[in-house]
Each structure stands twice: as structure tokens, then as C-alpha cells.
mmCIF file of C-alpha atoms in Angstrom:
data_model
loop_
_atom_site.group_PDB
_atom_site.id
_atom_site.type_symbol
_atom_site.label_atom_id
_atom_site.label_comp_id
_atom_site.label_asym_id
_atom_site.label_seq_id
_atom_site.Cartn_x
_atom_site.Cartn_y
_atom_site.Cartn_z
ATOM 1 C CA MET A 1 -11.789 15.143 -13.420
ATOM 2 C CA ALA A 2 -9.351 12.013 -14.689
ATOM 3 C CA ILE A 3 -7.025 12.357 -11.680
ATOM 4 C CA GLN A 4 -3.098 11.604 -13.001
ATOM 5 C CA ILE A 5 -0.418 10.236 -10.515
ATOM 6 C CA LYS A 6 2.286 12.706 -10.601
ATOM 7 C CA LYS A 7 5.520 11.616 -12.014
ATOM 8 C CA SER A 8 7.055 14.198 -9.864
ATOM 9 C CA VAL A 9 5.672 14.372 -6.624
ATOM 10 C CA GLY A 10 8.412 13.971 -5.326
ATOM 11 C CA ARG A 11 9.822 17.827 -4.956
ATOM 12 C CA TYR A 12 6.611 18.916 -3.786
ATOM 13 C CA VAL A 13 7.721 16.411 -0.967
ATOM 14 C CA ILE A 14 10.416 17.599 0.991
ATOM 15 C CA PRO A 15 11.134 21.548 0.470
ATOM 16 C CA LEU A 16 6.799 21.262 2.037
ATOM 17 C CA VAL A 17 7.292 19.693 4.444
ATOM 18 C CA LEU A 18 10.675 17.856 5.379
ATOM 19 C CA SER A 19 11.655 21.698 5.687
ATOM 20 C CA LEU A 20 9.286 22.496 7.985
ATOM 21 C CA ILE A 21 9.869 19.664 10.140
ATOM 22 C CA VAL A 22 13.669 19.502 10.432
ATOM 23 C CA ILE A 23 13.671 23.400 11.651
ATOM 24 C CA PRO A 24 13.597 25.420 8.888
ATOM 25 C CA PHE A 25 17.325 25.373 8.326
ATOM 26 C CA CYS A 26 18.397 23.298 5.821
ATOM 27 C CA ASN A 27 17.824 24.972 2.653
ATOM 28 C CA ALA A 28 16.000 22.149 0.339
ATOM 29 C CA GLY A 29 15.560 24.821 -2.890
ATOM 30 C CA GLN A 30 12.851 27.034 -3.222
ATOM 31 C CA PRO A 31 9.092 25.494 -2.542
ATOM 32 C CA ASP A 32 6.154 26.389 -4.187
ATOM 33 C CA SER A 33 4.588 29.626 -2.427
ATOM 34 C CA LEU A 34 0.745 29.326 -2.578
ATOM 35 C CA LEU A 35 1.730 25.678 -1.624
ATOM 36 C CA LEU A 36 4.053 27.508 1.096
ATOM 37 C CA ASN A 37 2.024 29.664 2.480
ATOM 38 C CA MET A 38 -1.396 27.627 2.992
ATOM 39 C CA MET A 39 1.331 25.344 6.398
ATOM 40 C CA PRO A 40 0.103 26.692 9.453
ATOM 41 C CA ASP A 41 3.350 27.811 11.414
ATOM 42 C CA ILE A 42 4.363 26.183 13.833
ATOM 43 C CA PRO A 43 5.141 26.677 17.150
ATOM 44 C CA GLU A 44 8.914 28.253 17.744
ATOM 45 C CA ALA A 45 7.685 25.727 21.738
ATOM 46 C CA ILE A 46 8.047 22.941 19.550
ATOM 47 C CA THR A 47 11.225 22.110 18.348
ATOM 48 C CA GLU A 48 11.299 18.653 18.019
ATOM 49 C CA PRO A 49 10.860 17.095 14.269
ATOM 50 C CA PRO A 50 8.163 14.078 15.914
ATOM 51 C CA GLY A 51 6.116 16.918 18.444
ATOM 52 C CA ARG A 52 6.513 19.678 15.080
ATOM 53 C CA ALA A 53 5.012 17.023 11.790
ATOM 54 C CA ALA A 54 1.857 15.463 14.715
ATOM 55 C CA TYR A 55 1.704 20.229 14.787
ATOM 56 C CA LEU A 56 1.798 19.763 11.546
ATOM 57 C CA ALA A 57 0.034 16.423 10.646
ATOM 58 C CA MET A 58 -2.860 17.970 12.855
ATOM 59 C CA HIS A 59 -3.138 21.752 11.591
ATOM 60 C CA TYR A 60 -2.713 21.336 8.351
ATOM 61 C CA TRP A 61 -5.287 21.849 6.641
ATOM 62 C CA ASP A 62 -6.369 24.772 8.442
ATOM 63 C CA ARG A 63 -4.594 27.483 5.973
ATOM 64 C CA TYR A 64 -7.167 25.493 3.071
ATOM 65 C CA ASP A 65 -10.171 27.342 1.661
ATOM 66 C CA PHE A 66 -11.995 24.675 0.646
ATOM 67 C CA GLY A 67 -15.270 27.216 -0.284
ATOM 68 C CA ASP A 68 -13.117 28.117 -3.427
ATOM 69 C CA GLU A 69 -13.094 24.357 -5.651
ATOM 70 C CA SER A 70 -12.050 26.333 -9.102
ATOM 71 C CA ARG A 71 -8.729 27.377 -6.861
ATOM 72 C CA LEU A 72 -8.494 24.542 -4.740
ATOM 73 C CA MET A 73 -8.825 22.147 -8.016
ATOM 74 C CA THR A 74 -7.609 24.448 -11.248
ATOM 75 C CA ASP A 75 -4.662 25.030 -10.115
ATOM 76 C CA HIS A 76 -3.820 22.031 -8.695
ATOM 77 C CA LEU A 77 -3.806 23.469 -5.159
ATOM 78 C CA LEU A 78 -5.623 20.515 -4.040
ATOM 79 C CA GLU A 79 -3.944 17.696 -4.906
ATOM 80 C CA ARG A 80 -0.778 17.946 -4.795
ATOM 81 C CA GLY A 81 -0.711 19.824 -1.001
ATOM 82 C CA PHE A 82 -2.559 16.560 -0.311
ATOM 83 C CA VAL A 83 0.423 14.336 -1.993
ATOM 84 C CA ASP A 84 2.657 16.142 0.360
ATOM 85 C CA TYR A 85 0.510 15.116 2.672
ATOM 86 C CA LEU A 86 0.767 12.172 2.517
ATOM 87 C CA ASP A 87 4.150 11.897 2.907
ATOM 88 C CA LEU A 88 3.550 13.763 6.038
ATOM 89 C CA LEU A 89 2.020 11.122 7.632
ATOM 90 C CA SER A 90 4.440 8.824 7.748
ATOM 91 C CA LEU A 91 6.511 10.940 10.137
ATOM 92 C CA VAL A 92 3.392 9.171 12.241
ATOM 93 C CA PRO A 93 1.704 6.933 14.763
ATOM 94 C CA ALA A 94 -0.674 5.789 13.386
ATOM 95 C CA ASP A 95 -3.398 7.132 15.448
ATOM 96 C CA THR A 96 -2.092 10.957 15.126
ATOM 97 C CA MET A 97 -3.032 9.396 11.556
ATOM 98 C CA ASN A 98 -6.525 8.715 11.843
ATOM 99 C CA ARG A 99 -6.696 11.840 13.457
ATOM 100 C CA SER A 100 -5.565 14.322 11.176
ATOM 101 C CA ILE A 101 -7.356 11.841 8.289
ATOM 102 C CA ARG A 102 -11.021 11.779 9.694
ATOM 103 C CA ALA A 103 -10.282 16.099 11.031
ATOM 104 C CA LEU A 104 -10.138 16.322 7.220
ATOM 105 C CA MET A 105 -12.857 15.034 5.931
ATOM 106 C CA LYS A 106 -15.425 16.346 8.071
ATOM 107 C CA LYS A 107 -13.928 19.514 7.055
ATOM 108 C CA ALA A 108 -14.949 18.791 3.351
ATOM 109 C CA GLU A 109 -17.662 17.712 3.837
ATOM 110 C CA ASP A 110 -19.422 20.407 3.314
ATOM 111 C CA ARG A 111 -18.398 21.202 0.231
ATOM 112 C CA ARG A 112 -19.451 18.121 -1.629
ATOM 113 C CA GLU A 113 -17.287 18.336 -4.557
ATOM 114 C CA ILE A 114 -14.662 18.929 -2.450
ATOM 115 C CA PHE A 115 -15.458 15.871 -0.153
ATOM 116 C CA LEU A 116 -15.269 13.443 -4.580
ATOM 117 C CA PHE A 117 -12.634 14.819 -5.005
ATOM 118 C CA LEU A 118 -10.596 14.026 -2.000
ATOM 119 C CA ALA A 119 -11.999 10.559 -1.920
ATOM 120 C CA LYS A 120 -10.860 9.560 -5.816
ATOM 121 C CA LEU A 121 -7.281 11.385 -4.298
ATOM 122 C CA SER A 122 -7.108 9.572 -1.391
ATOM 123 C CA GLU A 123 -7.974 6.315 -4.623
ATOM 124 C CA ARG A 124 -5.660 6.486 -6.846
ATOM 125 C CA TYR A 125 -2.087 7.289 -4.477
ATOM 126 C CA LEU A 126 -2.678 4.820 -1.519
ATOM 127 C CA TYR A 127 -5.139 1.752 -3.930
ATOM 128 C CA GLU A 128 -3.060 1.964 -7.156
ATOM 129 C CA PRO A 129 -0.137 0.030 -7.172
ATOM 130 C CA ASP A 130 2.478 2.632 -9.199
ATOM 131 C CA SER A 131 1.728 4.491 -6.866
ATOM 132 C CA PRO A 132 4.657 6.117 -5.800
ATOM 133 C CA VAL A 133 3.431 7.124 -2.504
ATOM 134 C CA TYR A 134 1.728 3.477 -2.319
ATOM 135 C CA ASP A 135 -0.219 3.231 2.022
ATOM 136 C CA GLU A 136 -3.174 0.870 2.185
ATOM 137 C CA GLU A 137 -2.730 1.497 6.017
ATOM 138 C CA LYS A 138 -3.007 4.915 5.075
ATOM 139 C CA LEU A 139 -6.310 4.231 2.953
ATOM 140 C CA ILE A 140 -8.424 2.420 5.465
ATOM 141 C CA PRO A 141 -8.881 5.589 7.268
ATOM 142 C CA PHE A 142 -10.187 7.824 4.083
ATOM 143 C CA LEU A 143 -12.471 5.107 3.641
ATOM 144 C CA GLN A 144 -13.932 4.202 7.144
ATOM 145 C CA GLU A 145 -14.394 8.256 6.730
ATOM 146 C CA GLU A 146 -16.049 7.664 3.080
ATOM 147 C CA ILE A 147 -18.718 5.209 4.310
ATOM 148 C CA GLN A 148 -19.942 7.277 7.131
ATOM 149 C CA SER A 149 -19.992 10.440 5.853
ATOM 150 C CA PRO A 150 -23.741 11.910 5.514
ATOM 151 C CA ALA A 151 -22.402 13.503 2.240
ATOM 152 C CA LEU A 152 -22.072 10.355 0.089
ATOM 153 C CA GLY A 153 -24.858 8.877 -1.052
ATOM 154 C CA ASP A 154 -25.413 4.987 0.072
ATOM 155 C CA ALA A 155 -24.875 3.896 -3.941
ATOM 156 C CA GLU A 156 -21.930 6.650 -3.899
ATOM 157 C CA LYS A 157 -20.236 4.331 -0.509
ATOM 158 C CA ILE A 158 -20.814 0.947 -2.210
ATOM 159 C CA ARG A 159 -17.204 0.750 -4.268
ATOM 160 C CA PRO A 160 -15.786 2.206 -0.454
ATOM 161 C CA GLN A 161 -16.987 -1.024 1.536
ATOM 162 C CA PHE A 162 -15.382 -2.692 -0.961
ATOM 163 C CA LEU A 163 -12.004 -1.384 -1.091
ATOM 164 C CA LEU A 164 -12.271 -1.244 2.440
ATOM 165 C CA ARG A 165 -13.496 -4.739 3.092
ATOM 166 C CA SER A 166 -10.187 -5.272 0.572
ATOM 167 C CA VAL A 167 -7.181 -3.565 1.942
ATOM 168 C CA MET A 168 -8.769 -4.437 5.510
ATOM 169 C CA GLN A 169 -7.620 -8.942 4.507
ATOM 170 C CA ASN A 170 -4.606 -9.807 5.550
ATOM 171 C CA ARG A 171 -2.308 -6.629 7.040
ATOM 172 C CA ALA A 172 1.162 -6.734 8.274
ATOM 173 C CA GLY A 173 1.178 -8.549 12.261
ATOM 174 C CA HIS A 174 -3.005 -10.486 11.468
ATOM 175 C CA THR A 175 -3.242 -13.958 10.003
ATOM 176 C CA ALA A 176 -2.805 -14.458 6.854
ATOM 177 C CA ASN A 177 -6.250 -15.361 4.449
ATOM 178 C CA ASP A 178 -6.224 -19.985 4.999
ATOM 179 C CA PHE A 179 -6.880 -21.608 1.412
ATOM 180 C CA THR A 180 -6.595 -24.385 -0.272
ATOM 181 C CA TYR A 181 -3.304 -25.578 -2.933
ATOM 182 C CA THR A 182 -3.117 -28.322 -5.279
ATOM 183 C CA LEU A 183 -0.379 -29.677 -7.290
ATOM 184 C CA THR A 184 1.064 -30.256 -10.024
ATOM 185 C CA ASP A 185 0.283 -34.790 -9.001
ATOM 186 C CA GLY A 186 -3.299 -33.629 -7.719
ATOM 187 C CA SER A 187 -2.642 -33.610 -4.220
ATOM 188 C CA THR A 188 -3.330 -30.364 -2.266
ATOM 189 C CA GLY A 189 -2.851 -28.970 0.554
ATOM 190 C CA THR A 190 -3.605 -25.482 2.882
ATOM 191 C CA LEU A 191 -1.047 -22.013 3.668
ATOM 192 C CA HIS A 192 -2.279 -22.955 7.740
ATOM 193 C CA GLY A 193 -1.001 -26.565 6.930
ATOM 194 C CA LEU A 194 2.873 -25.496 6.267
ATOM 195 C CA SER A 195 5.103 -26.204 8.523
ATOM 196 C CA ALA A 196 7.770 -23.201 8.437
ATOM 197 C CA ASP A 197 9.893 -20.849 10.865
ATOM 198 C CA TYR A 198 8.971 -18.109 8.290
ATOM 199 C CA ILE A 199 6.572 -18.710 4.796
ATOM 200 C CA LEU A 200 6.996 -16.464 1.401
ATOM 201 C CA LEU A 201 3.626 -16.883 0.087
ATOM 202 C CA TYR A 202 4.022 -15.876 -3.683
ATOM 203 C CA PHE A 203 1.339 -15.435 -5.603
ATOM 204 C CA ASN A 204 2.694 -15.706 -9.714
ATOM 205 C CA ASP A 205 2.030 -15.615 -13.086
ATOM 206 C CA PRO A 206 4.849 -18.317 -14.556
ATOM 207 C CA GLU A 207 5.504 -16.656 -17.839
ATOM 208 C CA CYS A 208 5.153 -12.173 -16.966
ATOM 209 C CA GLU A 209 8.693 -11.630 -17.218
ATOM 210 C CA ASP A 210 8.878 -9.688 -12.887
ATOM 211 C CA CYS A 211 7.613 -12.852 -12.076
ATOM 212 C CA LEU A 212 10.664 -14.757 -14.271
ATOM 213 C CA LEU A 213 12.518 -12.030 -12.560
ATOM 214 C CA LEU A 214 11.986 -12.051 -9.231
ATOM 215 C CA THR A 215 12.046 -16.483 -9.544
ATOM 216 C CA ARG A 216 15.666 -15.694 -10.369
ATOM 217 C CA LYS A 217 16.587 -13.569 -8.039
ATOM 218 C CA LEU A 218 15.020 -16.273 -5.351
ATOM 219 C CA ILE A 219 16.781 -18.836 -7.085
ATOM 220 C CA VAL A 220 20.265 -17.448 -6.854
ATOM 221 C CA SER A 221 19.769 -15.716 -3.133
ATOM 222 C CA PRO A 222 22.332 -17.593 -0.116
ATOM 223 C CA VAL A 223 20.668 -15.761 2.214
ATOM 224 C CA ILE A 224 17.413 -17.194 0.644
ATOM 225 C CA ASN A 225 18.988 -21.264 0.606
ATOM 226 C CA ASP A 226 20.132 -20.493 3.930
ATOM 227 C CA PHE A 227 17.375 -20.837 5.013
ATOM 228 C CA ILE A 228 15.614 -22.916 3.191
ATOM 229 C CA GLY A 229 18.165 -25.149 3.383
ATOM 230 C CA GLN A 230 18.285 -24.982 7.869
ATOM 231 C CA GLY A 231 13.624 -25.489 6.666
ATOM 232 C CA LYS A 232 13.447 -22.526 8.121
ATOM 233 C CA LEU A 233 12.035 -21.150 4.863
ATOM 234 C CA LYS A 234 9.123 -22.292 3.522
ATOM 235 C CA ILE A 235 8.170 -20.719 -0.192
ATOM 236 C CA LEU A 236 4.836 -21.181 -2.370
ATOM 237 C CA THR A 237 3.782 -20.480 -5.456
ATOM 238 C CA VAL A 238 0.655 -19.519 -6.444
ATOM 239 C CA TYR A 239 -1.124 -19.738 -9.983
ATOM 240 C CA THR A 240 -4.806 -17.895 -9.525
ATOM 241 C CA ASP A 241 -5.149 -18.302 -13.414
ATOM 242 C CA ASP A 242 -7.067 -21.131 -15.049
ATOM 243 C CA ASP A 243 -3.911 -21.622 -17.582
ATOM 244 C CA LEU A 244 -2.724 -25.284 -16.951
ATOM 245 C CA GLU A 245 -1.255 -25.594 -19.592
ATOM 246 C CA ALA A 246 0.889 -23.198 -18.730
ATOM 247 C CA TRP A 247 1.494 -23.244 -15.615
ATOM 248 C CA ARG A 248 2.593 -27.251 -15.713
ATOM 249 C CA LYS A 249 5.149 -25.933 -18.671
ATOM 250 C CA HIS A 250 7.606 -23.742 -15.948
ATOM 251 C CA ALA A 251 6.834 -26.016 -13.154
ATOM 252 C CA PRO A 252 11.035 -27.560 -14.231
ATOM 253 C CA ASP A 253 11.876 -22.762 -14.002
ATOM 254 C CA VAL A 254 12.155 -23.276 -9.643
ATOM 255 C CA LEU A 255 13.327 -24.743 -7.201
ATOM 256 C CA LYS A 256 12.436 -28.891 -6.433
ATOM 257 C CA SER A 257 12.544 -27.283 -2.770
ATOM 258 C CA TRP A 258 9.916 -25.279 -3.051
ATOM 259 C CA ILE A 259 6.360 -25.861 -3.386
ATOM 260 C CA TYR A 260 4.977 -25.376 -7.256
ATOM 261 C CA SER A 261 0.841 -25.130 -6.627
ATOM 262 C CA ARG A 262 -1.989 -23.711 -8.298
ATOM 263 C CA ASP A 263 -5.707 -22.277 -6.849
ATOM 264 C CA ALA A 264 -7.639 -25.848 -8.441
ATOM 265 C CA GLY A 265 -11.481 -23.668 -7.560
ATOM 266 C CA GLN A 266 -10.668 -20.115 -8.807
ATOM 267 C CA ILE A 267 -11.853 -19.264 -5.040
ATOM 268 C CA ILE A 268 -8.557 -16.709 -4.372
ATOM 269 C CA ASN A 269 -9.989 -14.410 -6.818
ATOM 270 C CA MET A 270 -13.058 -15.793 -7.137
ATOM 271 C CA GLU A 271 -13.701 -14.785 -3.196
ATOM 272 C CA GLY A 272 -10.937 -12.290 -2.667
ATOM 273 C CA VAL A 273 -9.089 -14.164 -0.567
ATOM 274 C CA TYR A 274 -6.241 -12.063 -1.360
ATOM 275 C CA ASN A 275 -6.794 -9.019 -3.662
ATOM 276 C CA ILE A 276 -4.072 -8.799 -5.799
ATOM 277 C CA LYS A 277 -3.231 -5.682 -7.756
ATOM 278 C CA ARG A 278 -0.300 -7.309 -10.346
ATOM 279 C CA PHE A 279 1.643 -9.996 -10.626
ATOM 280 C CA PRO A 280 4.145 -10.602 -8.801
ATOM 281 C CA THR A 281 2.658 -10.194 -6.043
ATOM 282 C CA ALA A 282 4.433 -12.134 -2.168
ATOM 283 C CA TYR A 283 4.152 -11.709 0.780
ATOM 284 C CA LEU A 284 6.400 -13.232 4.197
ATOM 285 C CA LEU A 285 4.425 -15.943 6.895
ATOM 286 C CA ASP A 286 5.457 -15.887 10.584
ATOM 287 C CA LYS A 287 4.737 -19.103 11.243
ATOM 288 C CA ASP A 288 1.868 -18.038 13.564
ATOM 289 C CA LYS A 289 0.355 -17.464 9.397
ATOM 290 C CA LYS A 290 0.918 -14.725 10.849
ATOM 291 C CA VAL A 291 1.606 -11.523 8.865
ATOM 292 C CA LEU A 292 5.331 -10.020 8.762
ATOM 293 C CA LEU A 293 5.897 -8.562 5.132
ATOM 294 C CA LYS A 294 3.426 -6.842 3.070
ATOM 295 C CA GLU A 295 3.364 -6.591 -1.138
ATOM 296 C CA THR A 296 6.768 -7.449 -0.817
ATOM 297 C CA SER A 297 9.904 -6.665 -2.836
ATOM 298 C CA PHE A 298 12.647 -9.160 -3.900
ATOM 299 C CA GLU A 299 15.240 -6.540 -1.877
ATOM 300 C CA ILE A 300 13.614 -6.255 1.176
ATOM 301 C CA LEU A 301 12.790 -9.579 2.009
ATOM 302 C CA GLU A 302 16.724 -10.495 1.529
ATOM 303 C CA ASN A 303 17.053 -7.261 3.583
ATOM 304 C CA TYR A 304 15.072 -8.682 6.132
ATOM 305 C CA PHE A 305 16.505 -13.082 5.859
ATOM 306 C CA GLY A 306 20.412 -11.037 5.647
ATOM 307 C CA LYS A 307 19.669 -9.258 8.931
ATOM 308 C CA LEU A 308 18.447 -12.473 10.678
ATOM 309 C CA GLN A 309 22.250 -14.545 10.194
#
């Protein structure tokens, strides 16, 4: 069954999740009655939003009848409820999120088609960058459950094993993988050899329109240039493809204060040093090369440095 990411995903989240958490006094519209009937009743004694969110996360699937595969899948109830669930998980601590996901996958384990469908949904919504709820951290416990579940055979576990290896790399709070880069004059350096309070690791294709847009925004940003001027920020741009002519042609597009480089050995892609799913992809690192922001945007970057001024 083909899984399509719902562009209207947000229409379910507010009525079905927030109206149950922020003490049900908000008038957020009329939620889908079938989905609402599947929501657990939060005990009245739990009055604070964090506690209500945690209870809902742990009991969200209590009323879902996983034995009725046709109703859940044909009527898209499972997919719609799943997207609301992913949004809910953003409101609870990591340990609660992990326990909730483990409980869900254990609940579905006896229904192979449901288990497989949930696995596909988790990958589609949490691994695809264009998803409105994209979040690789949430994907990790799903993949871990798939790998250790008896519901899948060895061959079926190959993909979740591959995905888990990919998403476990270069996570926020962890040290970014080192690699060697090559400059236009043929000299080389390493990521870990750079010295600055902050390093913006910027993977790009010089002929990609979105990359050109991000480059221009960075060039004209007063706050970004202020940190560069103070020597606190270095921008390392890395081209991971093999069109040497295109890469050289666009070297003048960036400021001379930037480090304009390429992965001459194609190691980043071939060995999966970084899982680059689209261009541009940017990581903000601290002086110890720990990841502060993973796959970040210009707006988040500018806001981050604005708060440091």
C-alpha cells in the first residue's frame, strides 16, 4: 500500500491532542468523531499539561483494535491517529517517548500487517525531510523495535538496520564525524582540525537553487558576519559530488572568509559519513565539534546567533 504524506496533517493535531492536554476548555473546532472515540480518558486528578501529555502518550493506543485491520487501514484511521501521536510525542520527555513507542510496537507485534504498516508510517513521516513531522530522533526507537522483533525475518530487518546506523550518526549533542576536505588549490584539511567557537558545516551543490538562496542569506546576514568577523564562526562548505568544473566555477559565489571545499575522495557519500538526503544540509558545531543544530535552517541559525550577541 502506497503511503502518502498528508498535507492536511495539522487539521487533526490541535483538536485531538492539544484539546485533551491543555485541560479541555479550548474550543479548537470539531475533531473527527471516530478518532476522538479512540482517545483514552485522562483521569481528572491529572490537571497539569505535562502530566496529561505523559498519560496520553502512554495510553494513546489503548482503544485501538489492532485486530480490525480493514477498518484501521482502509479508513486511514491508523495513519491519521499515528500522525497525531507523533505530534504528541514532541510534548513528552525522551524516556516517556521511548516507553510509549516500545509499548505501541509490542501491541502491534501479533498483527504482522499492522506492525509492517506502522514501520512504513514511521519511516515515511519521520525520515523523509519533506514530512511536516520529520524527526529522526523519534524514528530511532521504532527502528530498534523492528530490529529486535520476531515479527520480522532477517531479510526484513536489513533496511531498519541500515536506517538505524544512518540516523545514529552526527546526532545533536554528539561529536560530528571527521573527514578530509580539499580546497580549490588542492590543499587539504580536516573538519576536526578547524579551530573556532562555532563551525557551520554546510553541505551544498553549487548549482542547486535552494543552496544559492541559503548562501546569499548567509552572506548578507549581519549577525552571521559579526561572528565571522570576530573569529568566532567558520563556515565550511563541502561539495560531495564529482562535477569538478561546476564546483570550481562557483567558488567566487562565496565570501573569501568561508572555507570552500569538496570531498575529493567521495568518502562522505560512499561510506555514509553523513546521511545527506537533500541540499542544502547544514550542521552547527561547537568548538569541540559537538553537534548543536542538525539539518538546521537559516532562520534557526540567525536566531541562535542573535541570542548570543
